[in-house]
XYZ file of C-alpha atoms in Angstrom:
321
model
C -102.348 -39.482 -33.121
C -101.449 -43.151 -33.568
C -100.944 -45.018 -36.830
C -104.043 -47.075 -36.066
C -106.115 -43.860 -36.093
C -105.656 -43.487 -39.842
C -108.118 -45.165 -42.186
C -106.608 -44.786 -45.655
C -108.100 -45.175 -49.110
C -105.367 -45.561 -51.722
C -105.899 -44.468 -55.330
C -103.589 -45.410 -58.185
C -103.272 -47.496 -61.326
C -99.796 -48.292 -62.806
C -96.718 -50.048 -61.496
C -95.402 -46.675 -60.309
C -98.199 -46.551 -57.726
C -97.732 -50.149 -56.560
C -94.445 -49.314 -54.833
C -96.186 -46.782 -52.586
C -99.103 -49.112 -51.836
C -96.588 -51.828 -50.966
C -94.822 -49.433 -48.574
C -98.120 -48.673 -46.825
C -98.893 -52.363 -46.346
C -95.347 -53.285 -45.305
C -95.414 -50.510 -42.697
C -98.743 -51.681 -41.242
C -100.875 -48.745 -42.310
C -104.599 -49.439 -42.334
C -105.541 -49.331 -46.026
C -109.293 -49.888 -45.948
C -109.870 -49.819 -49.726
C -108.154 -49.266 -53.078
C -109.524 -47.284 -56.031
C -108.131 -47.944 -59.498
C -109.075 -47.730 -63.168
C -111.480 -50.263 -64.719
C -109.883 -53.311 -66.342
C -108.636 -52.572 -69.881
C -109.527 -54.688 -72.908
C -106.408 -56.259 -74.432
C -105.669 -58.764 -77.147
C -106.426 -58.751 -80.820
C -110.174 -58.400 -80.391
C -110.185 -56.770 -76.967
C -111.844 -59.856 -75.550
C -109.509 -60.166 -72.556
C -109.733 -57.724 -69.641
C -106.413 -56.768 -68.042
C -106.515 -55.504 -64.438
C -104.237 -52.649 -63.441
C -100.997 -53.326 -61.577
C -102.516 -51.721 -58.476
C -105.598 -53.951 -58.630
C -103.470 -57.081 -58.949
C -101.414 -56.125 -55.897
C -104.516 -55.152 -53.894
C -106.293 -58.442 -54.568
C -103.157 -60.409 -53.665
C -103.290 -58.728 -50.257
C -107.016 -59.043 -49.691
C -107.826 -55.338 -50.096
C -111.283 -54.223 -51.311
C -111.084 -52.696 -54.806
C -113.339 -50.059 -56.377
C -113.149 -49.389 -60.140
C -115.464 -46.526 -61.087
C -116.037 -45.571 -64.696
C -116.935 -42.064 -63.530
C -115.651 -40.527 -60.323
C -118.908 -38.621 -59.753
C -121.087 -41.720 -60.056
C -123.379 -41.582 -57.000
C -123.053 -45.329 -56.454
C -119.262 -45.043 -56.360
C -119.324 -41.995 -54.081
C -121.628 -43.828 -51.672
C -119.448 -46.965 -51.755
C -116.344 -44.850 -51.102
C -118.042 -43.077 -48.211
C -118.967 -46.428 -46.663
C -115.291 -47.146 -45.895
C -115.235 -44.164 -43.525
C -111.689 -43.202 -44.505
C -110.184 -40.136 -42.854
C -107.329 -39.814 -45.381
C -106.835 -40.558 -49.072
C -103.476 -41.114 -50.796
C -103.261 -40.700 -54.576
C -100.387 -41.851 -56.811
C -100.519 -41.783 -60.636
C -104.282 -41.848 -60.885
C -106.709 -39.346 -62.435
C -108.322 -36.016 -61.687
C -110.706 -36.247 -58.738
C -113.902 -34.226 -58.270
C -114.331 -32.241 -55.067
C -116.948 -34.653 -53.776
C -114.172 -37.262 -53.664
C -111.033 -35.363 -52.633
C -112.821 -33.366 -49.947
C -114.492 -36.402 -48.395
C -111.890 -37.465 -45.762
C -111.463 -35.508 -42.545
C -107.708 -35.126 -43.083
C -107.975 -34.498 -46.810
C -106.408 -36.149 -49.832
C -102.752 -35.882 -50.728
C -101.040 -36.769 -53.981
C -97.525 -38.037 -54.674
C -96.355 -36.213 -57.822
C -93.208 -37.164 -59.754
C -91.719 -33.679 -60.003
C -90.712 -30.730 -57.866
C -93.912 -28.709 -58.051
C -94.846 -26.158 -59.201
C -92.563 -27.245 -62.050
C -93.920 -29.957 -64.349
C -97.569 -29.948 -63.458
C -99.361 -32.464 -65.640
C -99.583 -36.085 -66.744
C -96.006 -36.766 -67.915
C -93.561 -35.004 -65.554
C -90.824 -37.630 -65.828
C -90.664 -37.570 -69.622
C -90.694 -33.788 -69.885
C -88.013 -33.278 -67.248
C -85.620 -35.476 -69.234
C -86.688 -34.038 -72.602
C -85.923 -30.549 -71.315
C -82.461 -31.576 -70.155
C -83.092 -31.084 -66.445
C -80.312 -32.226 -64.138
C -82.607 -32.514 -61.130
C -86.214 -33.448 -60.486
C -87.878 -35.082 -57.500
C -91.159 -35.952 -55.820
C -93.732 -33.778 -54.096
C -96.631 -34.477 -51.777
C -99.434 -31.937 -51.823
C -103.070 -31.632 -50.806
C -105.548 -31.836 -53.676
C -107.739 -28.861 -54.454
C -109.853 -27.656 -57.359
C -107.108 -27.334 -59.995
C -104.663 -29.981 -61.244
C -101.366 -30.187 -59.325
C -101.768 -26.785 -57.657
C -102.530 -27.676 -54.031
C -100.528 -26.800 -50.926
C -97.170 -28.564 -50.760
C -96.411 -30.768 -47.771
C -92.979 -32.205 -48.648
C -90.430 -32.476 -51.456
C -87.455 -34.765 -52.038
C -84.927 -34.141 -54.861
C -83.556 -36.639 -57.381
C -80.525 -36.095 -59.631
C -80.778 -36.888 -63.354
C -77.431 -37.988 -64.865
C -76.806 -36.790 -68.418
C -76.905 -40.409 -69.618
C -80.172 -41.303 -67.855
C -83.321 -42.100 -69.792
C -86.944 -41.859 -68.679
C -86.907 -45.447 -67.403
C -84.032 -44.666 -65.023
C -85.850 -41.632 -63.620
C -89.134 -43.545 -63.438
C -87.549 -46.296 -61.337
C -85.804 -43.802 -59.066
C -88.893 -41.680 -58.456
C -91.061 -44.762 -57.973
C -89.020 -45.712 -54.911
C -88.572 -42.109 -53.771
C -92.331 -41.644 -54.046
C -92.918 -44.484 -51.606
C -90.441 -42.921 -49.198
C -91.985 -39.441 -49.316
C -95.435 -40.927 -48.795
C -94.297 -42.584 -45.563
C -92.549 -39.379 -44.446
C -95.701 -37.387 -45.181
C -97.819 -39.805 -43.181
C -95.440 -39.366 -40.257
C -95.953 -35.607 -40.439
C -99.700 -36.107 -40.497
C -99.516 -38.345 -37.433
C -97.238 -35.974 -35.535
C -99.487 -32.987 -36.275
C -102.809 -34.684 -35.448
C -103.823 -34.528 -39.078
C -102.793 -30.916 -39.669
C -99.267 -30.956 -41.179
C -97.661 -27.698 -42.176
C -98.110 -26.996 -45.878
C -97.071 -24.190 -48.182
C -98.984 -22.583 -51.050
C -97.354 -23.239 -54.414
C -97.316 -19.516 -55.141
C -94.597 -19.261 -52.481
C -92.414 -21.608 -54.568
C -92.815 -19.745 -57.841
C -89.778 -17.653 -58.657
C -89.370 -15.331 -61.617
C -88.344 -18.167 -63.917
C -90.972 -19.585 -66.218
C -92.838 -22.695 -65.138
C -92.559 -25.757 -67.345
C -95.599 -27.945 -67.890
C -95.845 -31.714 -68.369
C -98.801 -32.337 -70.675
C -99.907 -35.783 -71.754
C -97.753 -37.298 -74.494
C -99.294 -38.458 -77.763
C -97.765 -40.178 -80.793
C -97.298 -36.904 -82.638
C -95.487 -35.494 -79.604
C -92.794 -38.139 -80.109
C -91.752 -37.217 -83.669
C -88.151 -36.020 -83.765
C -87.340 -32.571 -85.127
C -83.899 -33.012 -86.684
C -83.561 -29.260 -87.107
C -82.940 -28.975 -83.378
C -79.462 -29.156 -81.913
C -77.895 -32.563 -81.320
C -78.173 -31.984 -77.559
C -81.890 -31.258 -77.831
C -82.482 -34.381 -79.920
C -80.316 -36.430 -77.543
C -82.458 -35.317 -74.580
C -85.663 -35.845 -76.555
C -84.740 -39.455 -77.359
C -83.790 -40.391 -73.798
C -86.855 -38.598 -72.428
C -89.077 -40.960 -74.426
C -87.059 -44.135 -73.937
C -88.054 -46.900 -73.684
C -91.699 -45.855 -73.904
C -93.388 -44.516 -75.944
C -90.224 -44.039 -78.031
C -89.050 -41.127 -80.168
C -89.591 -41.721 -83.887
C -88.773 -40.433 -87.328
C -89.420 -41.586 -90.878
C -87.003 -42.925 -93.481
C -87.523 -43.643 -97.159
C -86.952 -47.114 -98.515
C -85.486 -47.668 -101.960
C -88.964 -48.262 -103.365
C -89.925 -44.728 -102.336
C -92.122 -45.692 -99.416
C -91.843 -44.154 -95.968
C -91.145 -46.326 -92.935
C -91.246 -45.406 -89.260
C -88.008 -45.670 -87.322
C -87.943 -45.526 -83.518
C -84.748 -44.437 -81.794
C -84.082 -45.460 -78.195
C -80.455 -44.586 -77.495
C -77.963 -42.121 -78.942
C -74.508 -40.714 -78.197
C -73.410 -37.105 -78.566
C -70.411 -36.711 -80.887
C -69.507 -32.986 -81.018
C -68.928 -33.611 -84.761
C -70.100 -30.607 -86.835
C -72.450 -31.488 -89.662
C -72.863 -30.016 -93.119
C -75.517 -32.586 -94.087
C -79.228 -31.814 -94.240
C -80.964 -32.360 -90.888
C -82.355 -35.897 -90.715
C -79.882 -37.408 -93.173
C -78.621 -40.897 -92.292
C -74.862 -41.345 -92.512
C -73.117 -44.730 -92.243
C -69.400 -44.381 -91.599
C -66.770 -46.714 -90.123
C -69.370 -49.205 -88.889
C -71.245 -46.465 -87.081
C -74.567 -44.824 -87.824
C -75.170 -41.094 -87.521
C -78.043 -38.724 -88.211
C -77.469 -35.070 -88.951
C -79.066 -32.575 -86.558
C -79.244 -28.808 -86.829
C -75.660 -28.343 -85.698
C -73.866 -31.674 -85.230
C -74.035 -35.372 -85.982
C -75.747 -37.602 -83.442
C -74.635 -41.223 -83.178
C -77.503 -43.711 -83.215
C -76.927 -46.671 -80.902
C -80.249 -48.483 -80.585
C -83.277 -48.353 -82.881
C -86.237 -50.232 -84.316
C -87.762 -50.279 -87.771
C -91.539 -50.640 -87.925
C -92.428 -54.331 -87.860
C -88.917 -55.345 -86.759
C -87.247 -56.096 -83.454
C -85.346 -53.498 -81.474
C -81.665 -53.736 -82.377
C -78.315 -52.051 -81.986
C -76.917 -49.907 -84.767
C -74.414 -52.565 -85.852
C -77.170 -55.075 -86.580
C -79.069 -52.362 -88.399
C -76.025 -51.555 -90.545
C -75.511 -55.220 -91.344
C -79.002 -55.641 -92.726
C -81.706 -53.022 -92.860
C -79.510 -50.139 -93.979
C -79.157 -51.689 -97.407
C -82.861 -51.208 -98.054
C -82.863 -47.517 -97.215
C -82.119 -44.559 -99.425
C -79.443 -42.587 -97.597
């Protein structure tokens, strides 16, 4: 099979997916259409519609764009079918119904930002860092009826340094995802559309699988009763977005939200109550369940993000320690 034999529909929405779409275009793959989320209302009154990063890139390169509200909408399904694609590539999109993923002759494969079957779900990058993993990666797999459970085509690993935050891993996997997509397409070409794939059950060892569910605001609240290492991983797993948070009391007795973006482990045992702020020698610490954790970068609600020194020079005076 030749590269020209593939007619590809690409599906994705955020910046993470743009890197893979760019790789397809730069490598002269025939992307016949792009499917992405509808434009999102933004601004104070929601009066401005913001196109997705994928849509912006697609329009810049003259690619047809479909933006269905519902993936089972007959009009969308008919429009998708009209492009006569024989392969679909999905990166950071949404769950697809069978009428969509089963449409192409060669199937639909997804680029997932984890080493499946670990971290199935919407937020694999965040949860891998939160759980203190030292390695993650990317996986390509064929879509089937259940989320992130299809037959695996390829995997590529990615090391997570102990100092890395979610942004670092996001950037690394974004580029690695583009690479594995191209490698997977090569396998599809070399196998006449029938690349070898392995059932995920063959990858499951005795160890427990970890999931990667969607992250909500309440998910991001810090539990100071955990160990300093657990809190350290939690903070970097949510940095810079959506940001781990806690609450502090101001001198007038009101509670204020405090986001924490960067910390440093200290190995300093703590006898203070978990969650207590401690200012000492121009440094800011918070007590965890076992040790003190140094706070390096943070943001009070309604204020700019700042380093701990700036916080100590100003805001700390208004807080009850």
